[in-house]
Amino acid sequence: MSVVVIGGGWAGCSAALEARKQGAEVILLERTDMLLGLGNAGGIMRNNGRFTLAEECIAMGASEMFQITDDCATHVNVDFPGHRHASFYNVKKVEPCVRRLLEKMGVQMRFRFRATGVIKTDSDHIKAVVSADGEEVYGDAFIETTGTTGPMGNCADYGRGCSMCILRCPAFGPRVSISEKAGGHDYCGTRADGTLGAFSGSCKLDKETLGGGLQKQLNEKGFAVVPLPENLVNEKKLASKVCRQYALPEFARNLVLIDTGSAKMMTTYFPLDELRTVPGFENAIYADPYAGGKGNSIRYMACTERDGRLRVSGPENLFCAGEKAGTFVGHTEAIATGTLAGYNAVKYVGEEELMEMPETTVLGALIKYQEEHPGMVTCAGDRFFEFMKMKGLYTTDKRKISERVAAAGLTGVFGMC
């Protein structure tokens, strides 16, 4: 059995790992020269309902990625505005750890491979993906996890221009939707005002360029909240954010910083000349996106229609995960959906029944909720987190989470076959 994963972010790496654990030969194709994509600029785990989803995945046998982020944590069990028991991983350390894990597991990785097309045997079956250079990679099942950001024209048309973000479209070429090339149907997420796409919700500052007092707070507490003068408050930006869990008044009236090895600033963008008027930021420099003083990357421009088993509508042997599978927000959500896609891709090749997660699990409820509710969906806040609490799904009691997984008959289901 051979499974080809297109895209090496958190979702793609998790899909590749799970497909390999289930016995398939796996090739992971990544457009750039690094894994994890936006995971190299993120770093927030286990906040609010993400704790429950992470522990649920662990109970199901998908512990490896969470073990890495826990091992690379700069701070654990942190409460910051609107969020509890969060962990922050060091974005400078985590990618090599994931790469070594996949190498150890025998996942083949191809970097600088920009998938731009497919070869099909008929209207519903993919035989191979094709690179921009004309190289063909064949497989029995395919998983697309290319995300929804790019090409650069989308950031220009729906944002404030290319912000030179971690995805590096100018260097490695723009993302191409394989689902559409294969006959699926993509759609865009929208902001509150109906504009297509949404801004990435945070920027990364070089921590060493901040004032000593801010560095001390970040190093000791893991976060800092800096009040803004009234003339710099811009609450309109909140409506444009991907991360609805951070679209709270506190994040407009303050600069909220989180220690992820860098200083993660929880705002879409902030003019550098204005930022440097705030005490402690006099020498601040953006690390990602480099044009964070002007704008940020535009996301959710290419989600694809799929079923509850994460199989893309149309091509029968194409699965999806992460943002490609819907307007999901967050690394935990990407890891969880990637794991399910990897599992089902192997089951498809083996002509076994595909798994649809029951709604008694957070993952099953998350997938179903996204299908029925427009807008961004995350376990970390906003509407779905309230839904989790209403349904009794949110808990930090690991024993209860394990019991719930066991009651669904899913204990260890994602472990080695």
Coordinates of C-alpha atoms in Angstrom, one line a residue:
M1 CA 0.0 0.0 0.0
S2 CA 1.3 3.4 -0.9
V3 CA 0.0 6.7 0.4
V4 CA 1.1 10.1 -0.9
V5 CA 0.7 13.1 1.4
I6 CA 0.8 16.6 -0.3
G7 CA 1.8 19.3 2.2
G8 CA 4.1 19.0 5.2
G9 CA 2.4 21.1 7.8
W10 CA 1.1 19.7 11.1
A11 CA -1.8 18.0 9.3
G12 CA 0.4 16.5 6.6
C13 CA 3.1 15.3 9.1
S14 CA 0.4 13.7 11.3
A15 CA -1.3 12.1 8.3
A16 CA 2.0 10.7 7.1
L17 CA 2.8 9.3 10.5
E18 CA -0.5 7.7 11.0
A19 CA -0.5 6.1 7.5
R20 CA 2.9 4.7 8.2
K21 CA 1.8 3.3 11.6
Q22 CA -1.1 1.6 9.8
G23 CA 1.4 -0.2 7.5
A24 CA 1.5 1.9 4.3
E25 CA 4.6 3.0 2.4
V26 CA 4.4 6.8 2.7
I27 CA 5.8 9.7 0.7
L28 CA 5.4 13.2 2.0
L29 CA 5.7 16.0 -0.5
E30 CA 6.6 19.5 0.8
R31 CA 6.7 22.6 -1.3
T32 CA 9.4 24.4 0.8
D33 CA 12.6 23.2 2.6
M34 CA 11.0 22.8 6.0
L35 CA 8.1 20.9 7.6
L36 CA 5.3 22.3 9.7
G37 CA 4.5 25.4 7.7
L38 CA 2.5 27.8 9.9
G39 CA 3.6 25.6 12.8
N40 CA 6.9 27.4 12.6
A41 CA 5.3 30.6 13.6
G42 CA 2.5 29.3 15.9
G43 CA 3.3 27.5 19.2
I44 CA 0.1 27.5 21.3
M45 CA -1.2 24.2 22.5
R46 CA -3.6 22.8 25.1
N47 CA -5.4 26.1 25.6
N48 CA -9.1 25.7 26.6
G49 CA -10.7 22.8 24.6
R50 CA -7.5 21.9 22.8
F51 CA -6.4 20.2 26.0
T52 CA -9.3 17.9 25.8
L53 CA -8.8 17.2 22.1
A54 CA -5.1 16.5 22.6
E55 CA -5.7 14.1 25.4
E56 CA -8.4 12.4 23.4
C57 CA -5.9 11.8 20.5
I58 CA -3.4 10.5 23.0
A59 CA -5.9 8.0 24.4
M60 CA -6.7 6.9 20.8
G61 CA -3.0 6.1 20.2
A62 CA -1.9 9.3 18.5
S63 CA 0.5 10.7 21.1
E64 CA 3.7 11.3 19.2
M65 CA 3.1 14.9 18.0
F66 CA 1.8 16.0 21.3
Q67 CA 4.8 14.5 23.0
I68 CA 7.1 16.6 20.8
T69 CA 5.2 19.8 21.5
D70 CA 5.2 19.0 25.2
D71 CA 8.9 18.3 25.2
C72 CA 9.6 21.5 23.3
A73 CA 7.4 23.7 25.6
T74 CA 8.8 26.9 26.9
H75 CA 6.0 27.2 29.4
V76 CA 3.1 25.0 30.5
N77 CA -0.2 25.5 32.3
V78 CA -0.3 29.2 31.6
D79 CA -3.5 31.3 31.9
F80 CA -3.6 34.4 29.7
P81 CA -6.6 36.6 28.6
G82 CA -9.5 34.4 27.6
H83 CA -7.4 31.2 27.9
R84 CA -6.5 28.6 30.5
H85 CA -3.9 25.9 31.0
A86 CA -2.0 26.7 27.7
S87 CA 1.4 25.4 26.7
F88 CA 3.7 27.3 24.4
Y89 CA 6.2 25.3 22.3
N90 CA 9.5 26.7 21.1
V91 CA 9.1 27.3 17.4
K92 CA 12.8 27.2 16.9
K93 CA 13.1 23.7 18.1
V94 CA 10.1 21.7 17.1
E95 CA 10.5 21.2 13.3
P96 CA 13.8 19.2 13.5
C97 CA 12.1 16.9 16.1
V98 CA 9.2 16.2 13.8
R99 CA 11.5 15.5 10.9
R100 CA 13.6 13.1 13.0
L101 CA 10.4 11.2 14.1
L102 CA 9.2 10.8 10.5
E103 CA 12.6 9.6 9.4
K104 CA 12.7 7.1 12.2
M105 CA 9.3 5.8 11.2
G106 CA 10.4 5.3 7.6
V107 CA 8.3 8.1 6.0
Q108 CA 10.0 9.2 2.7
M109 CA 10.2 13.0 2.5
R110 CA 10.6 15.1 -0.6
F111 CA 11.3 18.8 -0.2
R112 CA 11.0 21.6 -2.8
F113 CA 8.3 19.5 -4.5
R114 CA 5.5 21.9 -5.5
A115 CA 2.6 19.8 -6.6
T116 CA 0.7 21.4 -9.4
G117 CA -1.4 18.7 -11.1
V118 CA -2.7 15.1 -11.1
I119 CA -2.9 12.1 -13.4
K120 CA -6.2 10.3 -13.2
T121 CA -7.1 6.8 -14.5
D122 CA -10.7 8.0 -14.8
S123 CA -12.9 10.8 -13.5
D124 CA -12.8 9.6 -9.9
H125 CA -9.4 8.0 -9.3
I126 CA -6.0 9.7 -9.0
K127 CA -3.0 7.8 -10.1
A128 CA -0.2 10.3 -9.5
V129 CA 0.5 13.9 -8.5
V130 CA 2.7 16.0 -10.8
S131 CA 5.2 18.6 -9.7
A132 CA 5.9 22.0 -11.3
D133 CA 9.0 20.4 -12.9
G134 CA 7.0 17.6 -14.4
E135 CA 7.9 14.8 -11.9
E136 CA 5.3 12.2 -11.3
V137 CA 4.7 10.5 -7.9
Y138 CA 2.4 7.5 -7.9
G139 CA 0.3 6.1 -5.1
D140 CA -2.8 4.2 -4.1
A141 CA -4.3 6.9 -2.0
F142 CA -3.5 10.6 -1.6
I143 CA -4.0 13.1 1.2
E144 CA -4.0 16.8 0.6
T145 CA -2.9 19.1 3.4
T146 CA -1.6 22.0 1.4
G147 CA -3.5 24.5 3.5
T148 CA -5.4 27.5 2.3
T149 CA -2.9 30.4 2.1
G150 CA -1.5 31.7 -1.1
P151 CA -0.8 32.3 -3.9
M152 CA 0.5 35.8 -3.4
G153 CA -2.4 37.3 -5.4
N154 CA -4.9 36.3 -2.7
C155 CA -2.9 38.2 -0.1
A156 CA -2.9 41.2 -2.4
D157 CA -6.5 41.0 -3.4
Y158 CA -8.0 40.2 0.1
G159 CA -5.2 41.4 2.4
R160 CA -2.6 44.1 2.3
G161 CA -0.1 42.5 -0.1
C162 CA 2.4 39.7 0.4
S163 CA 3.6 40.0 4.0
M164 CA 6.7 37.8 3.4
C165 CA 5.5 35.1 5.8
I166 CA 6.9 31.8 6.9
L167 CA 5.2 30.1 3.9
R168 CA 7.6 31.9 1.5
C169 CA 5.7 31.8 -1.7
P170 CA 8.2 34.1 -3.5
A171 CA 11.0 31.6 -2.9
F172 CA 9.2 28.3 -3.4
G173 CA 6.3 29.1 -5.6
P174 CA 2.6 29.4 -4.8
R175 CA 0.3 26.7 -3.4
V176 CA -1.8 24.9 -5.9
S177 CA -5.1 23.2 -4.9
I178 CA -4.8 19.5 -5.8
S179 CA -8.4 18.9 -4.8
E180 CA -9.6 21.2 -7.5
K181 CA -7.1 19.8 -10.0
A182 CA -8.6 16.4 -9.2
G183 CA -12.2 17.4 -9.7
G184 CA -13.2 18.4 -6.2
H185 CA -14.8 21.7 -5.3
D186 CA -13.1 24.4 -3.1
Y187 CA -14.7 27.2 -1.2
C188 CA -13.5 30.2 0.8
G189 CA -14.0 31.1 4.4
T190 CA -15.3 34.6 5.0
R191 CA -14.9 37.4 7.6
A192 CA -17.8 38.9 9.5
D193 CA -18.2 41.6 6.8
G194 CA -18.3 38.9 4.0
T195 CA -14.8 39.5 2.7
L196 CA -13.2 36.3 1.6
G197 CA -10.4 34.8 3.7
A198 CA -9.0 36.0 7.0
F199 CA -5.8 37.4 8.3
S200 CA -3.4 35.1 10.2
G201 CA -4.0 36.2 13.8
S202 CA -0.5 36.8 15.1
C203 CA 3.0 38.1 14.4
K204 CA 6.4 37.0 15.6
L205 CA 8.8 39.6 17.0
D206 CA 12.5 39.0 17.7
K207 CA 12.4 38.7 21.5
E208 CA 15.9 40.1 21.9
T209 CA 14.7 43.4 20.4
L210 CA 12.2 44.0 23.2
G211 CA 12.9 45.9 26.4
G212 CA 14.5 44.1 29.2
G213 CA 11.4 44.2 31.4
L214 CA 9.3 42.6 28.7
Q215 CA 11.9 39.9 28.1
K216 CA 11.9 39.1 31.8
Q217 CA 8.1 38.8 31.9
L218 CA 8.1 36.5 28.9
N219 CA 10.9 34.3 30.2
E220 CA 9.4 34.0 33.7
K221 CA 5.7 34.0 33.1
G222 CA 5.4 33.0 29.5
F223 CA 3.3 36.0 28.5
A224 CA 3.0 39.7 28.9
V225 CA 0.0 42.1 28.5
V226 CA 1.0 45.7 27.6
P227 CA -1.8 48.3 27.6
L228 CA -2.0 50.4 24.5
P229 CA -2.6 54.2 24.5
E230 CA -6.1 55.1 23.3
N231 CA -4.9 56.4 19.9
L232 CA -3.4 53.0 19.0
V233 CA -6.5 50.9 19.8
N234 CA -8.1 49.4 16.7
E235 CA -10.9 47.1 17.5
K236 CA -11.9 46.8 13.8
K237 CA -9.0 44.5 13.3
L238 CA -10.6 41.9 15.5
A239 CA -13.2 41.1 12.8
S240 CA -10.6 40.2 10.3
K241 CA -8.7 37.6 12.3
V242 CA -8.6 33.9 11.6
C243 CA -8.3 33.2 15.3
R244 CA -11.7 34.0 16.7
Q245 CA -10.6 32.7 20.1
Y246 CA -8.4 35.8 20.3
A247 CA -10.9 38.3 18.9
L248 CA -11.6 39.6 22.4
P249 CA -11.5 43.3 23.5
E250 CA -8.4 42.5 25.6
F251 CA -6.5 41.8 22.4
A252 CA -7.4 45.1 20.9
R253 CA -6.8 47.3 23.9
N254 CA -3.5 45.6 24.8
L255 CA -0.5 44.0 23.1
V256 CA -0.6 40.4 24.3
L257 CA 2.8 38.6 23.9
I258 CA 3.5 34.9 24.3
D259 CA 6.9 33.3 24.7
T260 CA 7.4 30.7 21.9
G261 CA 11.1 31.1 21.7
S262 CA 10.3 34.3 19.8
A263 CA 7.8 36.9 21.1
K264 CA 4.4 35.9 19.5
M265 CA 2.3 39.1 19.4
M266 CA -1.4 38.3 19.2
T267 CA -2.5 40.8 16.6
T268 CA -2.8 40.5 12.8
Y269 CA -0.4 43.4 12.1
F270 CA 0.8 46.6 13.7
P271 CA 2.5 49.5 12.0
L272 CA 6.2 49.4 13.1
D273 CA 6.5 53.1 13.6
E274 CA 3.5 53.1 15.9
L275 CA 4.6 49.9 17.7
R276 CA 7.9 51.5 18.5
T277 CA 6.1 54.3 20.4
V278 CA 4.9 51.8 23.0
P279 CA 7.3 51.4 26.0
G280 CA 9.4 48.3 25.7
F281 CA 9.0 48.1 21.9
E282 CA 11.3 51.0 20.9
N283 CA 13.6 48.6 19.0
A284 CA 11.2 45.9 18.0
I285 CA 11.8 44.0 14.8
Y286 CA 9.4 41.6 13.1
A287 CA 10.6 38.0 12.6
D288 CA 7.5 36.7 10.9
P289 CA 5.9 38.0 8.8
Y290 CA 8.7 40.4 7.8
A291 CA 6.0 42.9 6.7
G292 CA 4.0 42.5 9.9
G293 CA 4.0 46.2 10.2
K294 CA 1.7 46.3 7.1
G295 CA -0.2 43.1 6.9
N296 CA -0.3 39.3 7.4
S297 CA -1.0 36.2 5.3
I298 CA -4.6 35.5 4.1
R299 CA -6.0 32.1 5.0
Y300 CA -9.1 30.0 4.2
M301 CA -9.0 30.6 0.4
A302 CA -9.2 27.0 -0.6
C303 CA -11.1 24.7 1.8
T304 CA -12.5 21.7 0.0
E305 CA -15.8 19.9 0.2
R306 CA -15.4 16.5 1.9
D307 CA -17.4 14.0 4.0
G308 CA -17.2 13.2 7.6
R309 CA -14.4 10.6 7.0
L310 CA -12.3 13.4 5.4
R311 CA -12.6 12.0 1.9
V312 CA -12.7 14.7 -0.7
S313 CA -16.0 15.0 -2.6
G314 CA -15.3 13.8 -6.2
P315 CA -12.0 11.9 -6.5
E316 CA -12.6 8.6 -4.6
N317 CA -9.0 8.1 -3.3
L318 CA -8.2 11.7 -2.2
F319 CA -8.5 12.7 1.5
C320 CA -7.8 16.0 3.2
A321 CA -7.0 17.4 6.6
G322 CA -6.1 20.6 8.4
E323 CA -7.4 23.9 6.9
K324 CA -7.9 22.1 3.6
A325 CA -10.6 20.1 5.3
G326 CA -12.5 23.1 6.4
T327 CA -12.2 26.4 8.4
F328 CA -10.4 24.7 11.3
V329 CA -8.1 26.9 13.4
G330 CA -5.0 25.6 15.2
H331 CA -2.2 23.0 15.4
T332 CA -4.2 20.6 17.6
E333 CA -7.1 20.6 15.2
A334 CA -4.6 20.0 12.3
I335 CA -2.9 17.1 14.1
A336 CA -6.2 15.5 14.9
T337 CA -7.7 15.7 11.5
G338 CA -4.4 14.7 9.9
T339 CA -4.3 11.6 12.0
L340 CA -7.9 10.6 10.9
A341 CA -7.1 11.3 7.3
G342 CA -4.0 9.1 7.4
Y343 CA -5.9 6.3 9.1
N344 CA -8.7 6.4 6.6
A345 CA -6.4 6.6 3.6
V346 CA -4.9 3.2 4.5
K347 CA -8.3 1.7 5.2
Y348 CA -9.4 2.8 1.8
V349 CA -6.5 1.1 0.1
G350 CA -7.1 -2.0 2.1
E351 CA -10.8 -2.0 1.1
E352 CA -11.8 -1.7 4.8
E353 CA -14.6 0.4 6.2
L354 CA -13.6 4.0 6.7
M355 CA -14.0 5.5 10.2
E356 CA -16.3 8.4 11.0
M357 CA -15.6 9.7 14.4
P358 CA -18.7 9.6 16.7
E359 CA -19.9 13.0 18.0
T360 CA -19.3 11.7 21.6
T361 CA -15.7 12.6 20.8
V362 CA -14.3 16.1 20.4
L363 CA -12.9 15.2 17.0
G364 CA -16.2 13.8 15.8
A365 CA -18.1 16.8 17.1
L366 CA -15.5 19.2 15.6
I367 CA -15.8 17.8 12.1
K368 CA -19.6 17.7 12.2
Y369 CA -19.9 21.2 13.7
Q370 CA -17.7 22.7 10.9
E371 CA -19.9 21.2 8.3
E372 CA -23.0 22.8 9.7
H373 CA -21.7 26.2 10.9
P374 CA -20.1 28.9 8.7
G375 CA -17.0 30.7 10.0
M376 CA -13.8 29.7 11.7
V377 CA -14.0 26.7 14.1
T378 CA -11.6 25.9 16.9
C379 CA -11.6 24.1 20.3
A380 CA -9.7 27.0 21.8
G381 CA -12.6 29.5 22.0
D382 CA -15.5 31.2 20.3
R383 CA -18.7 29.2 19.3
F384 CA -17.3 25.6 19.2
F385 CA -15.7 25.9 22.6
E386 CA -19.0 27.0 24.0
F387 CA -20.6 24.1 22.2
M388 CA -18.1 21.7 23.8
K389 CA -19.0 22.9 27.2
M390 CA -22.7 22.7 26.5
K391 CA -22.4 19.1 25.3
G392 CA -20.2 18.1 28.3
L393 CA -17.2 17.4 26.1
Y394 CA -14.8 19.9 27.7
T395 CA -12.8 18.6 30.6
T396 CA -9.2 18.5 31.8
D397 CA -9.7 15.3 33.6
K398 CA -7.5 12.8 31.7
R399 CA -9.3 9.8 33.3
K400 CA -12.6 11.0 32.1
I401 CA -11.3 11.6 28.6
S402 CA -9.8 8.1 28.5
E403 CA -13.1 6.6 29.8
R404 CA -15.0 8.5 27.1
V405 CA -12.7 7.2 24.4
A406 CA -13.0 3.7 25.8
A407 CA -16.8 3.9 25.8
A408 CA -16.7 4.7 22.1
G409 CA -14.5 1.7 21.5
L410 CA -11.6 3.8 20.2
T411 CA -8.8 3.2 22.8
G412 CA -5.5 2.9 20.9
V413 CA -7.2 2.9 17.5
F414 CA -4.5 5.1 16.0
G415 CA -1.7 3.0 17.4
M416 CA 0.6 0.8 15.4
C417 CA -1.2 -1.8 13.4

